[in-house]
mmCIF file of C-alpha atoms in Angstrom:
data_model
loop_
_atom_site.group_PDB
_atom_site.id
_atom_site.type_symbol
_atom_site.label_atom_id
_atom_site.label_comp_id
_atom_site.label_asym_id
_atom_site.label_seq_id
_atom_site.Cartn_x
_atom_site.Cartn_y
_atom_site.Cartn_z
ATOM 1 C CA UNK D 1 0.169 0.103 0.025
ATOM 2 C CA UNK D 2 2.997 2.238 0.786
ATOM 3 C CA UNK D 3 4.375 1.440 -2.123
ATOM 4 C CA UNK D 4 1.429 2.245 -3.881
ATOM 5 C CA UNK D 5 1.200 5.388 -2.689
ATOM 6 C CA UNK D 6 4.828 6.397 -3.224
ATOM 7 C CA UNK D 7 4.449 5.670 -7.090
ATOM 8 C CA UNK D 8 1.441 7.835 -7.459
ATOM 9 C CA UNK D 9 3.248 11.357 -6.376
ATOM 10 C CA UNK D 10 6.472 9.955 -8.377
ATOM 11 C CA UNK D 11 3.700 10.290 -11.366
ATOM 12 C CA UNK D 12 2.300 13.219 -10.531
ATOM 13 C CA UNK D 13 5.576 14.678 -10.320
ATOM 14 C CA UNK D 14 6.891 13.334 -13.750
ATOM 15 C CA UNK D 15 3.276 14.574 -15.111
ATOM 16 C CA UNK D 16 4.418 18.635 -13.207
ATOM 17 C CA UNK D 17 8.070 18.316 -14.911
ATOM 18 C CA UNK D 18 6.965 17.353 -18.496
ATOM 19 C CA UNK D 19 4.202 20.359 -18.719
ATOM 20 C CA UNK D 20 6.833 22.397 -16.870
ATOM 21 C CA UNK D 21 9.609 21.669 -19.319
ATOM 22 C CA UNK D 22 7.641 20.454 -22.046
ATOM 23 C CA UNK D 23 8.087 21.570 -26.309
ATOM 24 C CA UNK D 24 6.122 25.119 -26.829
ATOM 25 C CA UNK D 25 3.145 25.035 -28.968
ATOM 26 C CA UNK D 26 3.517 25.698 -32.948
ATOM 27 C CA UNK D 27 2.254 28.186 -35.150
ATOM 28 C CA UNK D 28 -0.821 28.013 -37.116
ATOM 29 C CA UNK D 29 -2.304 28.479 -40.744
ATOM 30 C CA UNK D 30 1.026 28.850 -42.075
ATOM 31 C CA UNK D 31 0.848 29.730 -45.888
ATOM 32 C CA UNK D 32 2.917 31.414 -48.272
ATOM 33 C CA UNK D 33 1.522 35.128 -49.965
ATOM 34 C CA UNK D 34 3.081 35.849 -52.967
ATOM 35 C CA UNK D 35 2.419 37.750 -56.393
ATOM 36 C CA UNK D 36 4.805 37.448 -59.289
ATOM 37 C CA UNK D 37 8.066 37.266 -57.371
ATOM 38 C CA UNK D 38 7.357 38.681 -54.276
ATOM 39 C CA UNK D 39 6.857 36.102 -51.302
ATOM 40 C CA UNK D 40 5.856 36.672 -48.175
ATOM 41 C CA UNK D 41 5.355 33.793 -45.662
ATOM 42 C CA UNK D 42 2.665 34.101 -42.699
ATOM 43 C CA UNK D 43 1.499 32.149 -39.598
ATOM 44 C CA UNK D 44 -0.973 32.637 -36.483
ATOM 45 C CA UNK D 45 -0.040 31.458 -32.749
ATOM 46 C CA UNK D 46 -3.299 32.368 -30.773
ATOM 47 C CA UNK D 47 -1.537 30.679 -27.929
ATOM 48 C CA UNK D 48 -1.430 32.048 -24.424
ATOM 49 C CA UNK D 49 1.957 32.345 -22.689
ATOM 50 C CA UNK D 50 3.445 33.010 -19.275
ATOM 51 C CA UNK D 51 3.989 36.863 -18.461
ATOM 52 C CA UNK D 52 7.223 37.096 -18.117
ATOM 53 C CA UNK D 53 8.151 34.895 -21.260
ATOM 54 C CA UNK D 54 8.705 36.638 -25.031
ATOM 55 C CA UNK D 55 7.566 34.760 -28.047
ATOM 56 C CA UNK D 56 9.314 34.777 -31.485
ATOM 57 C CA UNK D 57 9.788 32.862 -34.139
ATOM 58 C CA UNK D 58 12.635 31.476 -37.017
ATOM 59 C CA UNK D 59 11.675 31.144 -40.775
ATOM 60 C CA UNK D 60 14.152 28.706 -42.785
ATOM 61 C CA UNK D 61 13.853 27.315 -46.576
ATOM 62 C CA UNK D 62 15.768 24.705 -48.748
ATOM 63 C CA UNK D 63 15.593 23.674 -51.996
ATOM 64 C CA UNK D 64 13.725 20.805 -52.766
ATOM 65 C CA UNK D 65 16.545 18.514 -54.828
ATOM 66 C CA UNK D 66 18.644 18.967 -51.413
ATOM 67 C CA UNK D 67 16.178 16.810 -49.262
ATOM 68 C CA UNK D 68 17.161 13.847 -51.092
ATOM 69 C CA UNK D 69 20.783 13.896 -49.607
ATOM 70 C CA UNK D 70 21.690 12.725 -46.273
ATOM 71 C CA UNK D 71 22.350 14.924 -43.244
ATOM 72 C CA UNK D 72 20.146 17.860 -45.069
ATOM 73 C CA UNK D 73 19.574 19.697 -42.285
ATOM 74 C CA UNK D 74 23.136 21.891 -42.891
ATOM 75 C CA UNK D 75 21.576 22.922 -45.883
ATOM 76 C CA UNK D 76 18.499 24.702 -44.159
ATOM 77 C CA UNK D 77 19.084 28.834 -44.590
ATOM 78 C CA UNK D 78 17.340 30.882 -42.146
ATOM 79 C CA UNK D 79 15.636 34.139 -43.869
ATOM 80 C CA UNK D 80 14.092 35.564 -40.238
ATOM 81 C CA UNK D 81 15.543 35.037 -37.077
ATOM 82 C CA UNK D 82 13.849 35.630 -33.242
ATOM 83 C CA UNK D 83 11.125 37.730 -34.950
ATOM 84 C CA UNK D 84 8.204 38.928 -33.290
ATOM 85 C CA UNK D 85 5.836 39.590 -36.290
ATOM 86 C CA UNK D 86 3.940 36.622 -37.537
ATOM 87 C CA UNK D 87 5.646 36.831 -41.204
ATOM 88 C CA UNK D 88 8.780 36.529 -42.776
ATOM 89 C CA UNK D 89 9.231 38.473 -46.378
ATOM 90 C CA UNK D 90 11.444 36.190 -48.637
ATOM 91 C CA UNK D 91 11.283 38.282 -51.550
ATOM 92 C CA UNK D 92 15.091 38.653 -51.461
ATOM 93 C CA UNK D 93 15.748 34.878 -50.846
ATOM 94 C CA UNK D 94 17.198 32.414 -53.270
ATOM 95 C CA UNK D 95 13.472 31.651 -54.618
ATOM 96 C CA UNK D 96 14.074 30.315 -58.325
ATOM 97 C CA UNK D 97 10.622 30.974 -60.267
ATOM 98 C CA UNK D 98 10.290 27.427 -61.456
ATOM 99 C CA UNK D 99 12.288 25.723 -58.502
ATOM 100 C CA UNK D 100 10.578 23.623 -55.668
ATOM 101 C CA UNK D 101 11.342 24.761 -51.957
ATOM 102 C CA UNK D 102 10.618 24.290 -47.941
ATOM 103 C CA UNK D 103 9.455 26.274 -45.971
ATOM 104 C CA UNK D 104 9.176 25.784 -42.466
ATOM 105 C CA UNK D 105 8.534 28.169 -39.657
ATOM 106 C CA UNK D 106 8.625 27.186 -35.623
ATOM 107 C CA UNK D 107 8.008 29.716 -32.609
ATOM 108 C CA UNK D 108 10.630 29.933 -29.852
ATOM 109 C CA UNK D 109 11.335 31.490 -26.259
ATOM 110 C CA UNK D 110 14.318 31.441 -23.469
ATOM 111 C CA UNK D 111 12.946 28.402 -22.048
ATOM 112 C CA UNK D 112 11.144 26.215 -24.771
ATOM 113 C CA UNK D 113 11.316 25.565 -28.828
ATOM 114 C CA UNK D 114 8.376 24.480 -30.696
ATOM 115 C CA UNK D 115 8.486 21.982 -33.465
ATOM 116 C CA UNK D 116 8.679 23.076 -37.026
ATOM 117 C CA UNK D 117 5.733 23.623 -39.395
ATOM 118 C CA UNK D 118 6.920 23.152 -42.984
ATOM 119 C CA UNK D 119 5.132 23.517 -46.245
ATOM 120 C CA UNK D 120 6.113 22.965 -49.742
ATOM 121 C CA UNK D 121 6.409 26.222 -52.001
ATOM 122 C CA UNK D 122 6.556 26.175 -55.986
ATOM 123 C CA UNK D 123 6.450 29.824 -57.051
ATOM 124 C CA UNK D 124 5.736 28.611 -61.192
ATOM 125 C CA UNK D 125 2.675 27.037 -59.912
ATOM 126 C CA UNK D 126 1.318 28.435 -56.323
ATOM 127 C CA UNK D 127 2.503 31.936 -56.873
ATOM 128 C CA UNK D 128 -0.187 34.383 -58.215
ATOM 129 C CA UNK D 129 0.304 36.116 -61.408
ATOM 130 C CA UNK D 130 -0.153 40.070 -61.391
ATOM 131 C CA UNK D 131 -2.261 42.319 -64.203
ATOM 132 C CA UNK D 132 -0.274 44.196 -66.763
ATOM 133 C CA UNK D 133 1.382 47.041 -65.848
ATOM 134 C CA UNK D 134 -0.233 49.603 -67.283
ATOM 135 C CA UNK D 135 -2.251 49.357 -70.746
ATOM 136 C CA UNK D 136 -2.680 52.319 -73.298
ATOM 137 C CA UNK D 137 -5.336 53.257 -76.054
ATOM 138 C CA UNK D 138 -4.917 55.170 -79.468
ATOM 139 C CA UNK D 139 -6.882 55.772 -82.085
ATOM 140 C CA UNK D 140 -5.646 54.960 -85.455
ATOM 141 C CA UNK D 141 -8.040 55.818 -88.079
ATOM 142 C CA UNK D 142 -10.774 54.266 -86.754
ATOM 143 C CA UNK D 143 -9.140 51.690 -85.661
ATOM 144 C CA UNK D 144 -7.903 51.209 -81.771
ATOM 145 C CA UNK D 145 -4.612 50.825 -81.031
ATOM 146 C CA UNK D 146 -3.855 48.769 -77.668
ATOM 147 C CA UNK D 147 -0.280 48.869 -76.043
ATOM 148 C CA UNK D 148 0.032 46.449 -72.965
ATOM 149 C CA UNK D 149 3.176 46.541 -70.198
ATOM 150 C CA UNK D 150 4.050 43.122 -69.168
ATOM 151 C CA UNK D 151 3.940 42.557 -65.494
ATOM 152 C CA UNK D 152 6.873 43.129 -63.694
ATOM 153 C CA UNK D 153 9.084 41.165 -60.986
ATOM 154 C CA UNK D 154 10.416 41.993 -57.741
ATOM 155 C CA UNK D 155 13.641 43.101 -60.154
ATOM 156 C CA UNK D 156 11.469 45.164 -62.645
ATOM 157 C CA UNK D 157 12.227 42.089 -64.841
ATOM 158 C CA UNK D 158 9.280 41.315 -67.413
ATOM 159 C CA UNK D 159 6.925 38.000 -65.989
ATOM 160 C CA UNK D 160 6.738 37.432 -69.795
ATOM 161 C CA UNK D 161 10.766 36.085 -69.870
ATOM 162 C CA UNK D 162 10.479 33.816 -66.853
ATOM 163 C CA UNK D 163 6.926 32.093 -68.064
ATOM 164 C CA UNK D 164 8.481 31.430 -71.808
ATOM 165 C CA UNK D 165 5.600 31.412 -73.973
ATOM 166 C CA UNK D 166 3.135 30.007 -71.730
ATOM 167 C CA UNK D 167 2.378 33.505 -71.048
ATOM 168 C CA UNK D 168 -0.857 35.227 -72.926
ATOM 169 C CA UNK D 169 -2.937 38.097 -72.484
ATOM 170 C CA UNK D 170 -7.153 37.675 -72.375
ATOM 171 C CA UNK D 171 -8.435 41.060 -74.025
ATOM 172 C CA UNK D 172 -12.275 42.312 -73.434
ATOM 173 C CA UNK D 173 -13.762 45.053 -75.167
ATOM 174 C CA UNK D 174 -17.178 46.653 -75.539
ATOM 175 C CA UNK D 175 -18.949 49.603 -76.232
ATOM 176 C CA UNK D 176 -19.358 51.910 -73.667
ATOM 177 C CA UNK D 177 -22.812 52.651 -73.305
ATOM 178 C CA UNK D 178 -23.143 48.609 -73.200
ATOM 179 C CA UNK D 179 -22.413 46.369 -70.300
ATOM 180 C CA UNK D 180 -18.736 44.720 -69.806
ATOM 181 C CA UNK D 181 -20.864 41.218 -70.252
ATOM 182 C CA UNK D 182 -21.408 41.820 -73.520
ATOM 183 C CA UNK D 183 -17.791 42.445 -74.267
ATOM 184 C CA UNK D 184 -15.508 40.975 -76.893
ATOM 185 C CA UNK D 185 -13.262 38.980 -76.077
ATOM 186 C CA UNK D 186 -9.174 38.401 -77.611
ATOM 187 C CA UNK D 187 -6.337 36.259 -76.679
ATOM 188 C CA UNK D 188 -2.589 37.050 -77.820
ATOM 189 C CA UNK D 189 0.817 37.314 -76.820
ATOM 190 C CA UNK D 190 1.282 40.329 -78.136
ATOM 191 C CA UNK D 191 1.726 43.347 -76.121
ATOM 192 C CA UNK D 192 1.412 45.779 -79.057
ATOM 193 C CA UNK D 193 -2.654 44.956 -80.782
ATOM 194 C CA UNK D 194 -4.956 46.319 -83.122
ATOM 195 C CA UNK D 195 -8.968 46.250 -82.891
ATOM 196 C CA UNK D 196 -10.576 46.660 -86.479
ATOM 197 C CA UNK D 197 -14.061 46.765 -87.618
ATOM 198 C CA UNK D 198 -15.070 49.372 -85.120
ATOM 199 C CA UNK D 199 -17.445 51.823 -85.616
ATOM 200 C CA UNK D 200 -16.647 55.507 -85.652
ATOM 201 C CA UNK D 201 -16.790 58.083 -83.839
ATOM 202 C CA UNK D 202 -17.743 55.596 -80.804
ATOM 203 C CA UNK D 203 -16.529 55.106 -77.733
ATOM 204 C CA UNK D 204 -14.716 51.909 -76.307
ATOM 205 C CA UNK D 205 -13.699 50.380 -73.591
ATOM 206 C CA UNK D 206 -10.580 47.858 -72.856
ATOM 207 C CA UNK D 207 -9.311 45.884 -69.932
ATOM 208 C CA UNK D 208 -6.624 43.335 -70.280
ATOM 209 C CA UNK D 209 -5.774 40.408 -68.281
ATOM 210 C CA UNK D 210 -2.670 38.215 -67.802
ATOM 211 C CA UNK D 211 -2.823 34.074 -68.175
ATOM 212 C CA UNK D 212 -0.768 31.582 -68.000
ATOM 213 C CA UNK D 213 -2.928 28.754 -69.505
ATOM 214 C CA UNK D 214 -0.551 25.562 -68.309
ATOM 215 C CA UNK D 215 -1.497 26.157 -64.665
ATOM 216 C CA UNK D 216 -4.896 27.606 -65.786
ATOM 217 C CA UNK D 217 -3.718 30.998 -63.709
ATOM 218 C CA UNK D 218 -4.981 34.361 -64.543
ATOM 219 C CA UNK D 219 -4.439 37.684 -62.750
ATOM 220 C CA UNK D 220 -7.428 40.479 -61.714
ATOM 221 C CA UNK D 221 -8.468 42.375 -65.009
ATOM 222 C CA UNK D 222 -6.376 45.655 -65.124
ATOM 223 C CA UNK D 223 -8.067 49.003 -64.963
ATOM 224 C CA UNK D 224 -10.691 49.671 -67.391
ATOM 225 C CA UNK D 225 -9.762 52.405 -70.040
ATOM 226 C CA UNK D 226 -12.197 53.944 -72.583
ATOM 227 C CA UNK D 227 -11.334 56.196 -75.356
ATOM 228 C CA UNK D 228 -13.354 57.259 -78.981
ATOM 229 C CA UNK D 229 -12.652 56.280 -82.190
ATOM 230 C CA UNK D 230 -12.103 58.555 -85.209
ATOM 231 C CA UNK D 231 -13.468 58.970 -88.853
ATOM 232 C CA UNK D 232 -17.023 60.158 -89.957
ATOM 233 C CA UNK D 233 -19.741 60.366 -88.299
ATOM 234 C CA UNK D 234 -22.240 58.153 -89.850
ATOM 235 C CA UNK D 235 -25.352 59.540 -91.687
ATOM 236 C CA UNK D 236 -27.626 57.766 -89.918
ATOM 237 C CA UNK D 237 -26.271 59.424 -86.445
ATOM 238 C CA UNK D 238 -26.231 62.812 -88.019
ATOM 239 C CA UNK D 239 -29.990 62.833 -89.174
ATOM 240 C CA UNK D 240 -30.641 61.487 -85.687
ATOM 241 C CA UNK D 241 -28.806 64.507 -84.188
ATOM 242 C CA UNK D 242 -30.467 66.862 -86.645
ATOM 243 C CA UNK D 243 -34.125 65.451 -85.727
ATOM 244 C CA UNK D 244 -33.157 66.162 -81.915
ATOM 245 C CA UNK D 245 -32.006 69.743 -82.494
ATOM 246 C CA UNK D 246 -35.197 70.379 -84.162
ATOM 247 C CA UNK D 247 -37.615 68.884 -81.170
ATOM 248 C CA UNK D 248 -35.327 71.100 -79.028
ATOM 249 C CA UNK D 249 -36.309 74.309 -80.490
ATOM 250 C CA UNK D 250 -39.388 73.319 -81.129
ATOM 251 C CA UNK D 251 -39.613 73.421 -77.654
ATOM 252 C CA UNK D 252 -38.058 76.060 -76.788
ATOM 253 C CA UNK D 253 -40.448 78.247 -79.304
ATOM 254 C CA UNK D 254 -43.449 76.733 -77.579
ATOM 255 C CA UNK D 255 -42.075 77.356 -73.767
ATOM 256 C CA UNK D 256 -41.792 80.964 -74.970
ATOM 257 C CA UNK D 257 -45.520 81.382 -76.479
ATOM 258 C CA UNK D 258 -46.782 79.821 -73.452
ATOM 259 C CA UNK D 259 -44.588 82.063 -71.351
ATOM 260 C CA UNK D 260 -45.415 84.893 -73.245
ATOM 261 C CA UNK D 261 -49.019 84.132 -72.615
ATOM 262 C CA UNK D 262 -48.834 83.605 -68.930
ATOM 263 C CA UNK D 263 -46.572 86.517 -68.331
ATOM 264 C CA UNK D 264 -49.573 89.367 -68.087
ATOM 265 C CA UNK D 265 -51.511 86.870 -65.837
ATOM 266 C CA UNK D 266 -48.464 86.714 -63.648
ATOM 267 C CA UNK D 267 -47.712 90.549 -63.771
ATOM 268 C CA UNK D 268 -51.355 91.282 -62.786
ATOM 269 C CA UNK D 269 -51.020 88.531 -60.131
ATOM 270 C CA UNK D 270 -48.116 89.362 -58.723
ATOM 271 C CA UNK D 271 -47.593 92.977 -59.340
ATOM 272 C CA UNK D 272 -51.138 94.930 -59.591
ATOM 273 C CA UNK D 273 -51.361 98.024 -60.863
ATOM 274 C CA UNK D 274 -52.440 100.352 -57.513
ATOM 275 C CA UNK D 275 -50.610 103.538 -57.592
ATOM 276 C CA UNK D 276 -49.652 104.377 -54.128
ATOM 277 C CA UNK D 277 -49.614 107.781 -52.871
ATOM 278 C CA UNK D 278 -47.150 110.575 -54.211
ATOM 279 C CA UNK D 279 -45.560 111.495 -50.849
ATOM 280 C CA UNK D 280 -44.813 107.885 -50.430
ATOM 281 C CA UNK D 281 -43.955 107.457 -54.101
ATOM 282 C CA UNK D 282 -41.447 110.220 -53.825
ATOM 283 C CA UNK D 283 -39.756 108.702 -51.119
ATOM 284 C CA UNK D 284 -38.165 105.754 -53.894
ATOM 285 C CA UNK D 285 -37.334 108.197 -55.901
ATOM 286 C CA UNK D 286 -33.809 109.167 -56.625
ATOM 287 C CA UNK D 287 -32.302 112.640 -56.158
ATOM 288 C CA UNK D 288 -32.587 112.795 -59.903
ATOM 289 C CA UNK D 289 -36.187 111.785 -60.550
ATOM 290 C CA UNK D 290 -37.995 114.290 -57.847
ATOM 291 C CA UNK D 291 -39.739 117.101 -58.946
ATOM 292 C CA UNK D 292 -37.495 120.410 -58.925
ATOM 293 C CA UNK D 293 -37.287 123.920 -60.273
ATOM 294 C CA UNK D 294 -35.190 124.252 -63.496
ATOM 295 C CA UNK D 295 -32.236 126.305 -63.409
ATOM 296 C CA UNK D 296 -31.708 128.322 -65.932
ATOM 297 C CA UNK D 297 -29.468 127.279 -68.860
ATOM 298 C CA UNK D 298 -28.907 131.243 -70.365
ATOM 299 C CA UNK D 299 -30.864 134.358 -69.803
ATOM 300 C CA UNK D 300 -32.386 134.227 -72.906
ATOM 301 C CA UNK D 301 -34.465 131.339 -71.875
ATOM 302 C CA UNK D 302 -36.905 133.019 -68.969
ATOM 303 C CA UNK D 303 -36.180 136.747 -70.206
ATOM 304 C CA UNK D 304 -38.611 138.911 -72.023
ATOM 305 C CA UNK D 305 -37.430 141.622 -74.320
ATOM 306 C CA UNK D 306 -38.536 144.857 -72.626
ATOM 307 C CA UNK D 307 -39.131 148.052 -75.023
ATOM 308 C CA UNK D 308 -37.911 150.864 -72.859
ATOM 309 C CA UNK D 309 -39.471 154.677 -74.262
ATOM 310 C CA UNK D 310 -36.634 157.468 -73.220
ATOM 311 C CA UNK D 311 -37.887 160.480 -71.173
ATOM 312 C CA UNK D 312 -36.057 162.710 -73.911
ATOM 313 C CA UNK D 313 -39.157 161.236 -76.220
ATOM 314 C CA UNK D 314 -42.152 162.730 -73.728
ATOM 315 C CA UNK D 315 -39.505 165.397 -73.661
ATOM 316 C CA UNK D 316 -39.846 166.423 -77.208
ATOM 317 C CA UNK D 317 -43.441 165.931 -77.289
ATOM 318 C CA UNK D 318 -43.758 169.233 -74.203
ATOM 319 C CA UNK D 319 -41.691 171.219 -76.219
ATOM 320 C CA UNK D 320 -43.499 170.447 -79.597
ATOM 321 C CA UNK D 321 -46.645 171.303 -77.270
ATOM 322 C CA UNK D 322 -44.938 174.456 -76.103
ATOM 323 C CA UNK D 323 -43.773 175.746 -79.319
ATOM 324 C CA UNK D 324 -46.854 175.506 -80.833
ATOM 325 C CA UNK D 325 -48.524 177.910 -78.011
ATOM 326 C CA UNK D 326 -44.993 180.584 -78.221
ATOM 327 C CA UNK D 327 -46.266 180.505 -82.234
ATOM 328 C CA UNK D 328 -49.492 181.484 -81.739
ATOM 329 C CA UNK D 329 -48.851 183.929 -79.158
ATOM 330 C CA UNK D 330 -45.425 185.276 -80.846
ATOM 331 C CA UNK D 331 -48.252 186.028 -84.190
ATOM 332 C CA UNK D 332 -50.578 187.900 -82.443
ATOM 333 C CA UNK D 333 -47.336 189.960 -80.539
ATOM 334 C CA UNK D 334 -46.156 190.392 -84.725
ATOM 335 C CA UNK D 335 -49.441 191.917 -85.459
ATOM 336 C CA UNK D 336 -49.967 193.934 -82.419
ATOM 337 C CA UNK D 337 -46.016 195.490 -82.193
ATOM 338 C CA UNK D 338 -45.669 196.433 -85.788
ATOM 339 C CA UNK D 339 -42.537 196.904 -87.520
ATOM 340 C CA UNK D 340 -40.623 198.071 -84.335
ATOM 341 C CA UNK D 341 -39.843 194.166 -83.566
ATOM 342 C CA UNK D 342 -39.145 193.001 -86.645
ATOM 343 C CA UNK D 343 -35.134 192.294 -86.198
ATOM 344 C CA UNK D 344 -35.487 190.873 -82.489
ATOM 345 C CA UNK D 345 -38.613 188.774 -83.721
ATOM 346 C CA UNK D 346 -36.562 187.463 -86.360
ATOM 347 C CA UNK D 347 -33.684 186.600 -84.006
ATOM 348 C CA UNK D 348 -35.850 184.819 -82.070
ATOM 349 C CA UNK D 349 -37.297 182.759 -84.544
ATOM 350 C CA UNK D 350 -34.590 181.838 -86.266
ATOM 351 C CA UNK D 351 -33.135 180.059 -82.806
ATOM 352 C CA UNK D 352 -36.240 178.456 -82.154
ATOM 353 C CA UNK D 353 -36.579 177.099 -85.447
ATOM 354 C CA UNK D 354 -32.981 175.492 -85.016
ATOM 355 C CA UNK D 355 -33.802 173.771 -81.970
ATOM 356 C CA UNK D 356 -37.425 172.779 -82.877
ATOM 357 C CA UNK D 357 -35.209 171.113 -85.927
ATOM 358 C CA UNK D 358 -32.765 169.231 -83.980
ATOM 359 C CA UNK D 359 -35.453 168.050 -82.131
ATOM 360 C CA UNK D 360 -37.537 166.958 -84.681
ATOM 361 C CA UNK D 361 -34.795 164.658 -86.139
ATOM 362 C CA UNK D 362 -33.582 163.411 -83.026
ATOM 363 C CA UNK D 363 -37.197 162.733 -82.683
ATOM 364 C CA UNK D 364 -37.504 160.987 -86.076
ATOM 365 C CA UNK D 365 -34.055 159.184 -85.463
ATOM 366 C CA UNK D 366 -35.366 157.402 -81.734
ATOM 367 C CA UNK D 367 -38.595 156.082 -83.852
ATOM 368 C CA UNK D 368 -36.859 154.949 -86.685
ATOM 369 C CA UNK D 369 -34.475 152.737 -84.377
ATOM 370 C CA UNK D 370 -37.711 151.577 -82.200
ATOM 371 C CA UNK D 371 -39.430 150.623 -85.534
ATOM 372 C CA UNK D 372 -35.601 148.938 -86.611
ATOM 373 C CA UNK D 373 -36.576 146.733 -83.431
ATOM 374 C CA UNK D 374 -33.357 147.809 -81.755
ATOM 375 C CA UNK D 375 -34.692 147.128 -77.796
ATOM 376 C CA UNK D 376 -32.928 147.245 -74.541
ATOM 377 C CA UNK D 377 -32.583 144.024 -72.521
ATOM 378 C CA UNK D 378 -32.533 144.318 -68.919
ATOM 379 C CA UNK D 379 -30.980 140.907 -68.488
ATOM 380 C CA UNK D 380 -27.761 141.429 -70.255
#
């Protein structure tokens, strides 16, 4: 009984020791992410570790033919050693595109090491193929020229040189007004292709796909490129555009006449003919529109001609009347006085006759001036 208890205790101790110093869990889901000649080895490690332990990873590769030799372990080449990431870039490694390789990865801690997880990789068969680097379209005399640039490797080498005659292009082209599902297909190994028998003055779209028929590999399609073919426009299309332009002109005229008939109604509705009081309308007028007295531009525009009769004319009339009275009185005194006053009368008559003649001449000249329209203007 005592021996049985001792065996049980020893067995428990051995189990605990194996749990503490046993192998570390291996990485999972090891795979190769590749495109042309760019290779990245990836894996997952979703396990838990102790708080004071850090898990690192090591990745190696070897040529397949070396595994046929004895002691081939010395031919393994390490690419990533004790890295924290869950991936390893093998692009710079010596992985020939048409070779066959073994890849492996393991997890490490300061006290433990997991077992290796190994996969087989053949780039020519397993690596994904990329689309053309570029696609250009040129319209040449109604035809469509397609210029394709080969997909490139990590060293900027054409993938066509690595795949020899197995490499080809799958071209799809269609009218832009149609769906890509109705596209026409063209298979070619040339990098320059001419599409003929196309409609003139029509937009066409093109996309290209890389293919390797030996492994039935194909890339994704390139970006879609569209251009319009040259050449004379078909007559039916010219006639169609002419009909459309006539229809548009007719619609514009119809809208014009409809608007012309509706405009008075809309004007009466939104702008009724109700006059506002004058004192309110004056508030909306500009300074130039407000009523004001007109400033005279010249004196003649507001002045009337004024006829001025000189006081000299009145004096002449008075002198004439007085002279007439004097003549009557002098005649009467000549008859009563006799010859005694002959000399004195003659002297007075001559003086008065000269003065009277001067007055008559001055009066006649003044009348002629008035008669001829010589007027004095008080505004001058």
